[in-house]
Every structure is written in C-alpha cells, then in structure tokens.
PDB file of C-alpha atoms in Angstrom:
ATOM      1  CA  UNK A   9      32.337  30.336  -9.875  1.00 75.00           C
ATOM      2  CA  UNK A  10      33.139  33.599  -8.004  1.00 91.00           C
ATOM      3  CA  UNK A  11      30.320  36.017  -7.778  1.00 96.00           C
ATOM      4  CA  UNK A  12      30.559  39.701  -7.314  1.00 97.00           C
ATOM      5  CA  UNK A  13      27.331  40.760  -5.642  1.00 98.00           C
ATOM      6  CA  UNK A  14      27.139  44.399  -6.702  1.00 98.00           C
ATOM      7  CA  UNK A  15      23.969  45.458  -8.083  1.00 97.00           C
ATOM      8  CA  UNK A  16      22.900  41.823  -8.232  1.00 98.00           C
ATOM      9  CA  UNK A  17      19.346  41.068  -7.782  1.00 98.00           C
ATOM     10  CA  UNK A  18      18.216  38.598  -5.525  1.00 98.00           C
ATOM     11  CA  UNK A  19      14.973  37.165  -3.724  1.00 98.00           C
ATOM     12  CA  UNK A  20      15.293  36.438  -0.447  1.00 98.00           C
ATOM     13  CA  UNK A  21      12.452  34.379   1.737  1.00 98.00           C
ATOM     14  CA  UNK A  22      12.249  34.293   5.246  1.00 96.00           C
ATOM     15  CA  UNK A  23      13.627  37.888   4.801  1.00 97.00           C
ATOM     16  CA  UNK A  24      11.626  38.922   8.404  1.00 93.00           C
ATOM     17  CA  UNK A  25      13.576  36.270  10.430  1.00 94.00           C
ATOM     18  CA  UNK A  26      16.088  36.516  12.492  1.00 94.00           C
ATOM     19  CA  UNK A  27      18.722  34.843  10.037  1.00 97.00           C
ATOM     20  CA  UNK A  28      16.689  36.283   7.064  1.00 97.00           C
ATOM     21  CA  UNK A  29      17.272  39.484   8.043  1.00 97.00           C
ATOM     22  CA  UNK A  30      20.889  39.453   8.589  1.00 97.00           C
ATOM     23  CA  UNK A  31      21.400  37.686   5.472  1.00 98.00           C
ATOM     24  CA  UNK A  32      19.607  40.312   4.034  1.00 98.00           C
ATOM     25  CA  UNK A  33      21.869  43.154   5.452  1.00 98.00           C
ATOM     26  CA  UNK A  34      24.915  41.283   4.259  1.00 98.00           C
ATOM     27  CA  UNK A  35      23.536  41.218   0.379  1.00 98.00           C
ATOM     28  CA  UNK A  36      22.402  45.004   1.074  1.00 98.00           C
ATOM     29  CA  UNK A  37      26.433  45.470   2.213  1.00 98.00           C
ATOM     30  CA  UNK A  38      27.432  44.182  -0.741  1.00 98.00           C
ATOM     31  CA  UNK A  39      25.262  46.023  -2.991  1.00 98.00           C
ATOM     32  CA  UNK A  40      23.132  43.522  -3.956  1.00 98.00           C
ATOM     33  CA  UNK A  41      18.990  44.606  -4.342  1.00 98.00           C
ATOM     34  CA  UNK A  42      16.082  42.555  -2.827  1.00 98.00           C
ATOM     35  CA  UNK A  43      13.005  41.495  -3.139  1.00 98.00           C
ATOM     36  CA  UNK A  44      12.048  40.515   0.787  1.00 98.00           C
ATOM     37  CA  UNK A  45       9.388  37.388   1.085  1.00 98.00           C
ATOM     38  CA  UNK A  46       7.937  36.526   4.661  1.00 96.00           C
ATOM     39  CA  UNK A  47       4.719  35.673   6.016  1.00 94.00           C
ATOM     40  CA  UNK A  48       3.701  38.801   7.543  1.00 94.00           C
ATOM     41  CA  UNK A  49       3.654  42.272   5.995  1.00 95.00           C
ATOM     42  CA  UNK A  50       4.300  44.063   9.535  1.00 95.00           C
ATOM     43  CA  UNK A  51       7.631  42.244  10.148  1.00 94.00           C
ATOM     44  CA  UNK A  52       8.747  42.865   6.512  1.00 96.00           C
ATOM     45  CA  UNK A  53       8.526  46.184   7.346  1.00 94.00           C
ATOM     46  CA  UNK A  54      10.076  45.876  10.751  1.00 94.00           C
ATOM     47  CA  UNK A  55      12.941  44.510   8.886  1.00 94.00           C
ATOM     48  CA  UNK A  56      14.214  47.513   8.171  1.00 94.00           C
ATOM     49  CA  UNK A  57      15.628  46.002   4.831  1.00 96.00           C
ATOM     50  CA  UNK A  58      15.356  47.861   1.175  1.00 96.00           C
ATOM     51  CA  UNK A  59      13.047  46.368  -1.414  1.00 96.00           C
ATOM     52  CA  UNK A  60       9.700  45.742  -2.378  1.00 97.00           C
ATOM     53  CA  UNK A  61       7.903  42.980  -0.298  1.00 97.00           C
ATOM     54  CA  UNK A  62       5.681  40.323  -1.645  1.00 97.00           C
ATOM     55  CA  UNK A  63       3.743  38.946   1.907  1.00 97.00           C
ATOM     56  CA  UNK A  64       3.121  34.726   1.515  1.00 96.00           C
ATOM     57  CA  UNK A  65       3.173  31.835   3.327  1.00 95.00           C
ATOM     58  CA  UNK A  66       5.710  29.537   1.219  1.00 95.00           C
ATOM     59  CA  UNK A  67       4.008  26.895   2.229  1.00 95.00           C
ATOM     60  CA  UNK A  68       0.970  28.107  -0.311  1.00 96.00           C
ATOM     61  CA  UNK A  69       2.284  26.697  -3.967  1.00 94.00           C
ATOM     62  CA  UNK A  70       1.060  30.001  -5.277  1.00 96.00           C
ATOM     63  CA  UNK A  71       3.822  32.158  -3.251  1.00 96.00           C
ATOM     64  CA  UNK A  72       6.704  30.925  -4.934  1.00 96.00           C
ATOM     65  CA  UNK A  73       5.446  32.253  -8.584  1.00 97.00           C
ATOM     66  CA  UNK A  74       4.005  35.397  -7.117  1.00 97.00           C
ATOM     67  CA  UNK A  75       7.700  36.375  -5.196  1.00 98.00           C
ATOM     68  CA  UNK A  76       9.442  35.348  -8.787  1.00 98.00           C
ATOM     69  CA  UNK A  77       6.441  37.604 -10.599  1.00 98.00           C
ATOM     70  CA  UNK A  78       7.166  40.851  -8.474  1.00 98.00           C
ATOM     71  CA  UNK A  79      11.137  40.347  -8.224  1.00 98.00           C
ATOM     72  CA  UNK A  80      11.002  40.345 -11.860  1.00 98.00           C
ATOM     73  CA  UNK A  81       8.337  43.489 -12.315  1.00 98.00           C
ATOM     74  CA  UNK A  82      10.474  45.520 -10.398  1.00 98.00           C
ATOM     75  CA  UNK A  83      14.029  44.497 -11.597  1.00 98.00           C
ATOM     76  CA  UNK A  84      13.521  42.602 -14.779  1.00 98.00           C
ATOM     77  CA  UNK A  85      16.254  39.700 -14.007  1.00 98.00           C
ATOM     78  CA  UNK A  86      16.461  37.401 -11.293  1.00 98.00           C
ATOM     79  CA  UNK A  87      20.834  36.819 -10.199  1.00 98.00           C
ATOM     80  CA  UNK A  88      20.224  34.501  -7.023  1.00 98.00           C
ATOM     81  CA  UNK A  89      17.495  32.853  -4.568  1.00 98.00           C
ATOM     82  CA  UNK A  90      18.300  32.689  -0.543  1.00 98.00           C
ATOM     83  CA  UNK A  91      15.716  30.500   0.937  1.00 98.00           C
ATOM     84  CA  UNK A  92      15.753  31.587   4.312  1.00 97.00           C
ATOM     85  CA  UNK A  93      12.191  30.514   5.212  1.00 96.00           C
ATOM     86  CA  UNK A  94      11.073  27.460   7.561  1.00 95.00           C
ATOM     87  CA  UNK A  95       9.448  26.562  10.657  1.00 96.00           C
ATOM     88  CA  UNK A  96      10.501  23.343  13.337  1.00 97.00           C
ATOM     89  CA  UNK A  97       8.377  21.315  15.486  1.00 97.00           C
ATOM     90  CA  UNK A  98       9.630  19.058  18.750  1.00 97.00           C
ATOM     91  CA  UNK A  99       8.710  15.972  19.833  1.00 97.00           C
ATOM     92  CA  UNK A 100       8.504  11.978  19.699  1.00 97.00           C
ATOM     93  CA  UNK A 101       7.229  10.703  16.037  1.00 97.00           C
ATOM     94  CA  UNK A 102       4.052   8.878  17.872  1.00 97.00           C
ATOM     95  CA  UNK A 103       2.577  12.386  19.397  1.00 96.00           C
ATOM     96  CA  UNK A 104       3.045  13.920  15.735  1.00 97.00           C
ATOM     97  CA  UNK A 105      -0.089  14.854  14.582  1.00 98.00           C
ATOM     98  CA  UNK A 106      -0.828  14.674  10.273  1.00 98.00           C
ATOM     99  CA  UNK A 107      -1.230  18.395  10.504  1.00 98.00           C
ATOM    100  CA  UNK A 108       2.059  19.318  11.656  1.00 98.00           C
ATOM    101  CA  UNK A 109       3.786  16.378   9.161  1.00 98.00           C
ATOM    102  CA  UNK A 110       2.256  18.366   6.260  1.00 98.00           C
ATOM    103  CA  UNK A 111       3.313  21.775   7.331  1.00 98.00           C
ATOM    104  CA  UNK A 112       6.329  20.843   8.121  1.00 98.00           C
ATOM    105  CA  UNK A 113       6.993  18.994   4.355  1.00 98.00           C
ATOM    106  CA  UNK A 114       5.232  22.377   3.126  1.00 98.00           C
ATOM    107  CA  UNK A 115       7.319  24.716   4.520  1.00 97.00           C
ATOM    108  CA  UNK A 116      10.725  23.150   4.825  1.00 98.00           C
ATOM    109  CA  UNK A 117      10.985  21.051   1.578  1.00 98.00           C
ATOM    110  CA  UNK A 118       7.952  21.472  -1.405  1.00 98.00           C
ATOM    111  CA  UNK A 119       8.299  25.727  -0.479  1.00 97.00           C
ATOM    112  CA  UNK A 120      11.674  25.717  -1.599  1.00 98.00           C
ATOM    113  CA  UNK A 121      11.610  23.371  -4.390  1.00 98.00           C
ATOM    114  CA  UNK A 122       8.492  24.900  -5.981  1.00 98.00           C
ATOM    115  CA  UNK A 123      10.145  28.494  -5.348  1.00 98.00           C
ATOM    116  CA  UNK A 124      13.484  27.195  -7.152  1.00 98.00           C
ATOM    117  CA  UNK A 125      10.581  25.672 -10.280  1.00 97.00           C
ATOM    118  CA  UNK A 126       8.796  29.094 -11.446  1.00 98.00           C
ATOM    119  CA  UNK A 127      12.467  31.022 -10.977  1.00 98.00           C
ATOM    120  CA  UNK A 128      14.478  28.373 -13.053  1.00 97.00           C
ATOM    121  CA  UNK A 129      13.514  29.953 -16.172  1.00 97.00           C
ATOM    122  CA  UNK A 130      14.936  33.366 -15.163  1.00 98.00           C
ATOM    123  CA  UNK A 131      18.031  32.025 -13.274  1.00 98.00           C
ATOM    124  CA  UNK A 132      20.230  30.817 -15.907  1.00 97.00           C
ATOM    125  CA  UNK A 133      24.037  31.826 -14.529  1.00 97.00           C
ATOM    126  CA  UNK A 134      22.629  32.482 -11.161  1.00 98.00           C
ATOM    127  CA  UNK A 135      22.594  30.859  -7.641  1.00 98.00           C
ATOM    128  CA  UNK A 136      20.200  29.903  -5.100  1.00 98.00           C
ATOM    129  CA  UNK A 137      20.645  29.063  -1.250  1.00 98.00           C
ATOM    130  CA  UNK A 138      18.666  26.425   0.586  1.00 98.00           C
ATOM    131  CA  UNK A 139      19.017  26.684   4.085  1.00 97.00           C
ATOM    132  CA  UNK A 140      18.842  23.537   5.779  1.00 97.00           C
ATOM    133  CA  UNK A 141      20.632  22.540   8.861  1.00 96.00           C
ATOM    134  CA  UNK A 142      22.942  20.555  10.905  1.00 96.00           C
ATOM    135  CA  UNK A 143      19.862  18.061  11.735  1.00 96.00           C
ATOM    136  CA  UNK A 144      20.084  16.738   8.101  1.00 97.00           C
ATOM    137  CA  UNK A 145      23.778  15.712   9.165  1.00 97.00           C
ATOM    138  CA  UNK A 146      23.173  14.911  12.996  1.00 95.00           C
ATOM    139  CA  UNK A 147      19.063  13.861  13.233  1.00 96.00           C
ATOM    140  CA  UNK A 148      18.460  14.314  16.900  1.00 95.00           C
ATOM    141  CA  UNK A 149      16.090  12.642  18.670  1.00 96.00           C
ATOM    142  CA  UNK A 150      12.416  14.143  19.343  1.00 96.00           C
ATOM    143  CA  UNK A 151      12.698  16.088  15.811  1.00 97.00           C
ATOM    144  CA  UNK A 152      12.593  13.383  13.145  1.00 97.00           C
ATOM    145  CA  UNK A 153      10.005  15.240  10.867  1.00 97.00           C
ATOM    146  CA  UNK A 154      12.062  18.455  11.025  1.00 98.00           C
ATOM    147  CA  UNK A 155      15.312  16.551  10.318  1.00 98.00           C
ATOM    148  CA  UNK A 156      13.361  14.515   7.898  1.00 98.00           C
ATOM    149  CA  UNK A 157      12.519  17.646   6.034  1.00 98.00           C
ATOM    150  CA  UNK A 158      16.140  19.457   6.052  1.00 98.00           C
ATOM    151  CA  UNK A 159      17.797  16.191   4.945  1.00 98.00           C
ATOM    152  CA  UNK A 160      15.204  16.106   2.175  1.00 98.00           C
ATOM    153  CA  UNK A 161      16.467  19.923   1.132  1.00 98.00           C
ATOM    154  CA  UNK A 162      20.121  18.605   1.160  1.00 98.00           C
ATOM    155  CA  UNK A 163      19.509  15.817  -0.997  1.00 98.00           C
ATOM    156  CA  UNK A 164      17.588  17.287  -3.389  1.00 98.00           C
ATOM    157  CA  UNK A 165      20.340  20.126  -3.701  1.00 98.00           C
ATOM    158  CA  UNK A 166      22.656  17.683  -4.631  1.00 98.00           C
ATOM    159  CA  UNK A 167      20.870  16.492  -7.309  1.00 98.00           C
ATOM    160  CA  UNK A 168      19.953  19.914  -8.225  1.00 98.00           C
ATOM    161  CA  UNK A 169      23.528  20.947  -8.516  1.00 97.00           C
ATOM    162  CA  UNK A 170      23.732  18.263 -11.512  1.00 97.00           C
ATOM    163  CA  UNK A 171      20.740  18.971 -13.174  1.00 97.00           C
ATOM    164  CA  UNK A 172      21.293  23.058 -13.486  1.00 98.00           C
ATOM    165  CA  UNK A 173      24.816  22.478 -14.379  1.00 96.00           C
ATOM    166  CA  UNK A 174      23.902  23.477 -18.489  1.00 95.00           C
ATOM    167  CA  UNK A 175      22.401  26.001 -16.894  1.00 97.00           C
ATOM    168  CA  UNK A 176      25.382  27.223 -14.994  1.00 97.00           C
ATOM    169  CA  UNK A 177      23.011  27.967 -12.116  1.00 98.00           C
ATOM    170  CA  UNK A 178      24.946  27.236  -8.975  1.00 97.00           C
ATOM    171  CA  UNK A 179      23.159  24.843  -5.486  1.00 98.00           C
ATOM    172  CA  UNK A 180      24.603  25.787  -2.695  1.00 98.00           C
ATOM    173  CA  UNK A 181      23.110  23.640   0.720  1.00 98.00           C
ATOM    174  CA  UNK A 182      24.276  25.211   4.037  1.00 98.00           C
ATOM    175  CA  UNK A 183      23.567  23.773   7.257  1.00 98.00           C
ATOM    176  CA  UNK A 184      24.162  25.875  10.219  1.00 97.00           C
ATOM    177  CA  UNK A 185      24.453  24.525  13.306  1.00 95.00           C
ATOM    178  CA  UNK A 186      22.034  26.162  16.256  1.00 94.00           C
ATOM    179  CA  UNK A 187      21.760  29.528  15.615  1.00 95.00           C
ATOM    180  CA  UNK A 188      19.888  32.438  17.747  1.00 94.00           C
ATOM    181  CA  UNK A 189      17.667  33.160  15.452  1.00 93.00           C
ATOM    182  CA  UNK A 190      14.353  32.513  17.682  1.00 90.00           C
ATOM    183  CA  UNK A 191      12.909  30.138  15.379  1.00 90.00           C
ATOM    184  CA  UNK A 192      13.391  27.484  18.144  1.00 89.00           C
ATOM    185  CA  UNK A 193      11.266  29.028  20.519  1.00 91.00           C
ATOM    186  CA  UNK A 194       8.315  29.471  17.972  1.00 93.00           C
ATOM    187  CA  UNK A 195       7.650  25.572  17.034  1.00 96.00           C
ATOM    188  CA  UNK A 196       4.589  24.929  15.246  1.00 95.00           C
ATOM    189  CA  UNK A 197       4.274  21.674  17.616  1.00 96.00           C
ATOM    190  CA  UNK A 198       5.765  20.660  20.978  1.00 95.00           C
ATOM    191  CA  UNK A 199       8.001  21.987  23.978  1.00 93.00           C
ATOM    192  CA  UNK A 200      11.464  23.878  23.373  1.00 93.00           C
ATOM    193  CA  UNK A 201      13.807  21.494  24.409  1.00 90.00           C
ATOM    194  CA  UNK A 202      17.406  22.797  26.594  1.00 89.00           C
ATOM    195  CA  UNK A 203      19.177  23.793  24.115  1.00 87.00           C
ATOM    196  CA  UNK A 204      22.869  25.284  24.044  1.00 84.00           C
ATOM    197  CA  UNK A 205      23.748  28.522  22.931  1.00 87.00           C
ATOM    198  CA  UNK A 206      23.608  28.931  20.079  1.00 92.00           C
ATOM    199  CA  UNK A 207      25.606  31.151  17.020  1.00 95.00           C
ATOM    200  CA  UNK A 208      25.375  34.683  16.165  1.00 96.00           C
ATOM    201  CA  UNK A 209      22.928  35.211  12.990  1.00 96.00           C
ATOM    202  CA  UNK A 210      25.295  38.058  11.946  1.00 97.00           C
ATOM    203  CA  UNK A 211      28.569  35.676  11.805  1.00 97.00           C
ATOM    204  CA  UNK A 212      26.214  32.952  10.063  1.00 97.00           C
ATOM    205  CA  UNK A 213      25.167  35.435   8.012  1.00 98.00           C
ATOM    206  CA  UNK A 214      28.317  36.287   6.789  1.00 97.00           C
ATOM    207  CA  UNK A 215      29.513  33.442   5.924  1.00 97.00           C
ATOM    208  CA  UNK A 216      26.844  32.004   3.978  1.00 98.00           C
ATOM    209  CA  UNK A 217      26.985  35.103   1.798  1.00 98.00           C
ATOM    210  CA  UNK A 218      30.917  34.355   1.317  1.00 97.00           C
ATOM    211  CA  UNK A 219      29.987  30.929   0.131  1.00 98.00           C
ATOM    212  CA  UNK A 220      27.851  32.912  -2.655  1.00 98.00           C
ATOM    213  CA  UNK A 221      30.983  35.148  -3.536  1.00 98.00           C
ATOM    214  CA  UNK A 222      33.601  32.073  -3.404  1.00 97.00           C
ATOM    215  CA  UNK A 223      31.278  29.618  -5.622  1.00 95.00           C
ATOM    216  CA  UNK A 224      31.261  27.057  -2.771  1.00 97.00           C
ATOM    217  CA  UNK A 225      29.088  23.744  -3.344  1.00 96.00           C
ATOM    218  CA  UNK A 226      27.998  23.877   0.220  1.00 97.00           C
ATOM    219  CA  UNK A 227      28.837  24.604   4.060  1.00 98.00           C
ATOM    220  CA  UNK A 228      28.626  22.067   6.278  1.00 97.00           C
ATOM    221  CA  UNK A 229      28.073  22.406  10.463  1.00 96.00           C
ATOM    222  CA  UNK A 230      31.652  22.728  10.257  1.00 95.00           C
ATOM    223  CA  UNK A 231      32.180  25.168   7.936  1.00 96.00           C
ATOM    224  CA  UNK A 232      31.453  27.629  10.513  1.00 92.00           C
ATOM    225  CA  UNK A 233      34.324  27.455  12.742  1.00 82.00           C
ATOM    226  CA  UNK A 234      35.771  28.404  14.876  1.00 57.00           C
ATOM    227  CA  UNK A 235      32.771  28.816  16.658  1.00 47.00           C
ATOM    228  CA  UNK A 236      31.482  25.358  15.681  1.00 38.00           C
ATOM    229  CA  UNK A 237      34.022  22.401  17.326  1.00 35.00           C
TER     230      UNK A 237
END
C-alpha cells in the first residue's frame, strides 16, 4: 500500500554509512523521525542526522532488541525498519578464512533477520527494508560469501512478504547495483578489486524511499535506471 511518511517513526541501521545516511536524510525530508543504529557512536554523531542513537554491532544478537527497546522508549510505536547495515569481503572461496564466513552470515543475513524478530511484535501495518544487492542477482566471482549472504536476505524477504501478510507488514528487498558508498574499500577480508563507478547514494537513496511511499514489493538492479543499463 501507499505510505505517507510524515511523522512516521522508523529505525534505521547502518544509519552512519554512506547509503545509511542519505537514506536517512530522505526519511528526515519527508518528515519521518529516527532512531539511528551504527557501530560507532562518533560517526552517529558525524551523521549529522536527528534522533536518538543506540551504538551496536548488528552482528551481536543482543543489538537488534536493544535498537527496537530505545526506538520504542522514545516514540512509543515502531512504522518501518531500513536495514542499511553490512560489511563485504573479496576473494577466492579457498583463501576464506571461518572467521570472515561467520561475520559475514552475522552481519549481512542473521543481523537483519533477528532485528526484523524482536520488532515484529510492534510492526503490525508497517514496513521494513533489507538492503541487499545486485550480487544476489549477478554473484560475481571472488565474492561468493558476500553474494551468498545478500541472496540469503532476498530469499528470505520473499518468504517474509507471505508470512507478515495478516500482519499487513510490508518486505520490501532492494538491490542496488554498485554504489559510492565506501563500503567497498573497507572489506573485512581481501583486496578491492577495479571496480566501475559506481551510483550516487543520494539518487539510490531516493528511490528506495519512493519504493516505501509507492508500496513496491521490491527494486531490482534495474529499478534504478536510467543510470543502471
């Protein structure tokens, strides 16, 4: 359904990165209020986005119910989730070591879901975004347990989408394609490979917050042409 975003309240993670943030200045655009999730408390605050902060690694299965917790102390409803938060690693499968694997799953698929658990109680009529990314469409070579991980988000939003349909809670899975975001030059494992240029967080941004207003299911690497062939 169509979703007017004014004085909505919403919990954003990854609200310090560079796609958090401008996600985050779109809601504030729209009038929507935040509660702003990240890892550290200094680039919360360099944000320069409105809201209390709650500073967690998502990866901890305690941060998910302690972002819910203080989103609903200060506002006393929860509207809509973005899930904004992740981490990538490069490389060949063989030179992947367990540690990596597990942070990886942590961050990029168990996070999410065990975010989207303690808020479903609170969330009935809302929305959440899962970011995950062209990779679970296109699984490049040298990045199987990142792609691994997105394509894991995607899946399990579509089965999501089913099972909160009594609860009138909209999925929505969006997959940018690259994005300059820096999060590709901060891998938790291996070397940067070349990589094209990539979109404007601002225009993906956008968009992604129109998908919330329209009701769309999801947007695909193509849903965010023209700049995407």
């Amino acid at each position: 359904m169509k979703r007017n975003l004014n004085e909505s309240t919403i919990l954003l993670t990854g609200a310090s990165g560079g796609l958090g943030t401008a996600v985050g200045t779109a809601l504030i655009e729209r009038g929507a209020q935040l509660t702003l999730a990240g890892r550290s408390a200094d680039r919360l605050a360099a944000s320069g986005l409105p809201g209390p902060q709650v500073t967690g690694d998502l990866a901890d299965p305690d941060t998910g119910r302690q972002a819910v917790a203080a989103h609903l102390d200060r506002y006393g409803r929860l509207d809509g989730i973005v899930n904004a938060a992740g981490e990538v690693a490069f490389g060949p499968l063989r030179d992947t070591d367990d540690a990596t694997l597990d942070r990886l799953v942590a961050s990029n698929l168990l996070g999410p879901l065990r975010l989207l658990r303690a808020a479903l109680p609170h969330l009935d009529g809302g929305f959440v975004v899962n970011l995950s990314a062209v990779v679970a469409e296109q699984p490049p070579a040298g990045m199987a347990a990142y792609a691994a991980t997105k394509a894991g988000l995607t899946a399990a939003d579509t089965a999501l989408r089913r099972e909160l349909r009594r609860q009138r809670i909209d999925v929505i899975d969006v997959r940018p394609p690259h994005t300059e975001t820096g999060l590709a030059e901060r891998p938790i494992a291996g070397d940067t490979p070349p990589l094209p240029g990539g979109l404007d967080p601002a225009f993906v941004a956008e968009r992604i917050v129109q998908a919330v207003e329209q009701g769309e299911r999801e947007v695909a690497a193509a849903g965010f042409a023209p700049e995407v062939a």
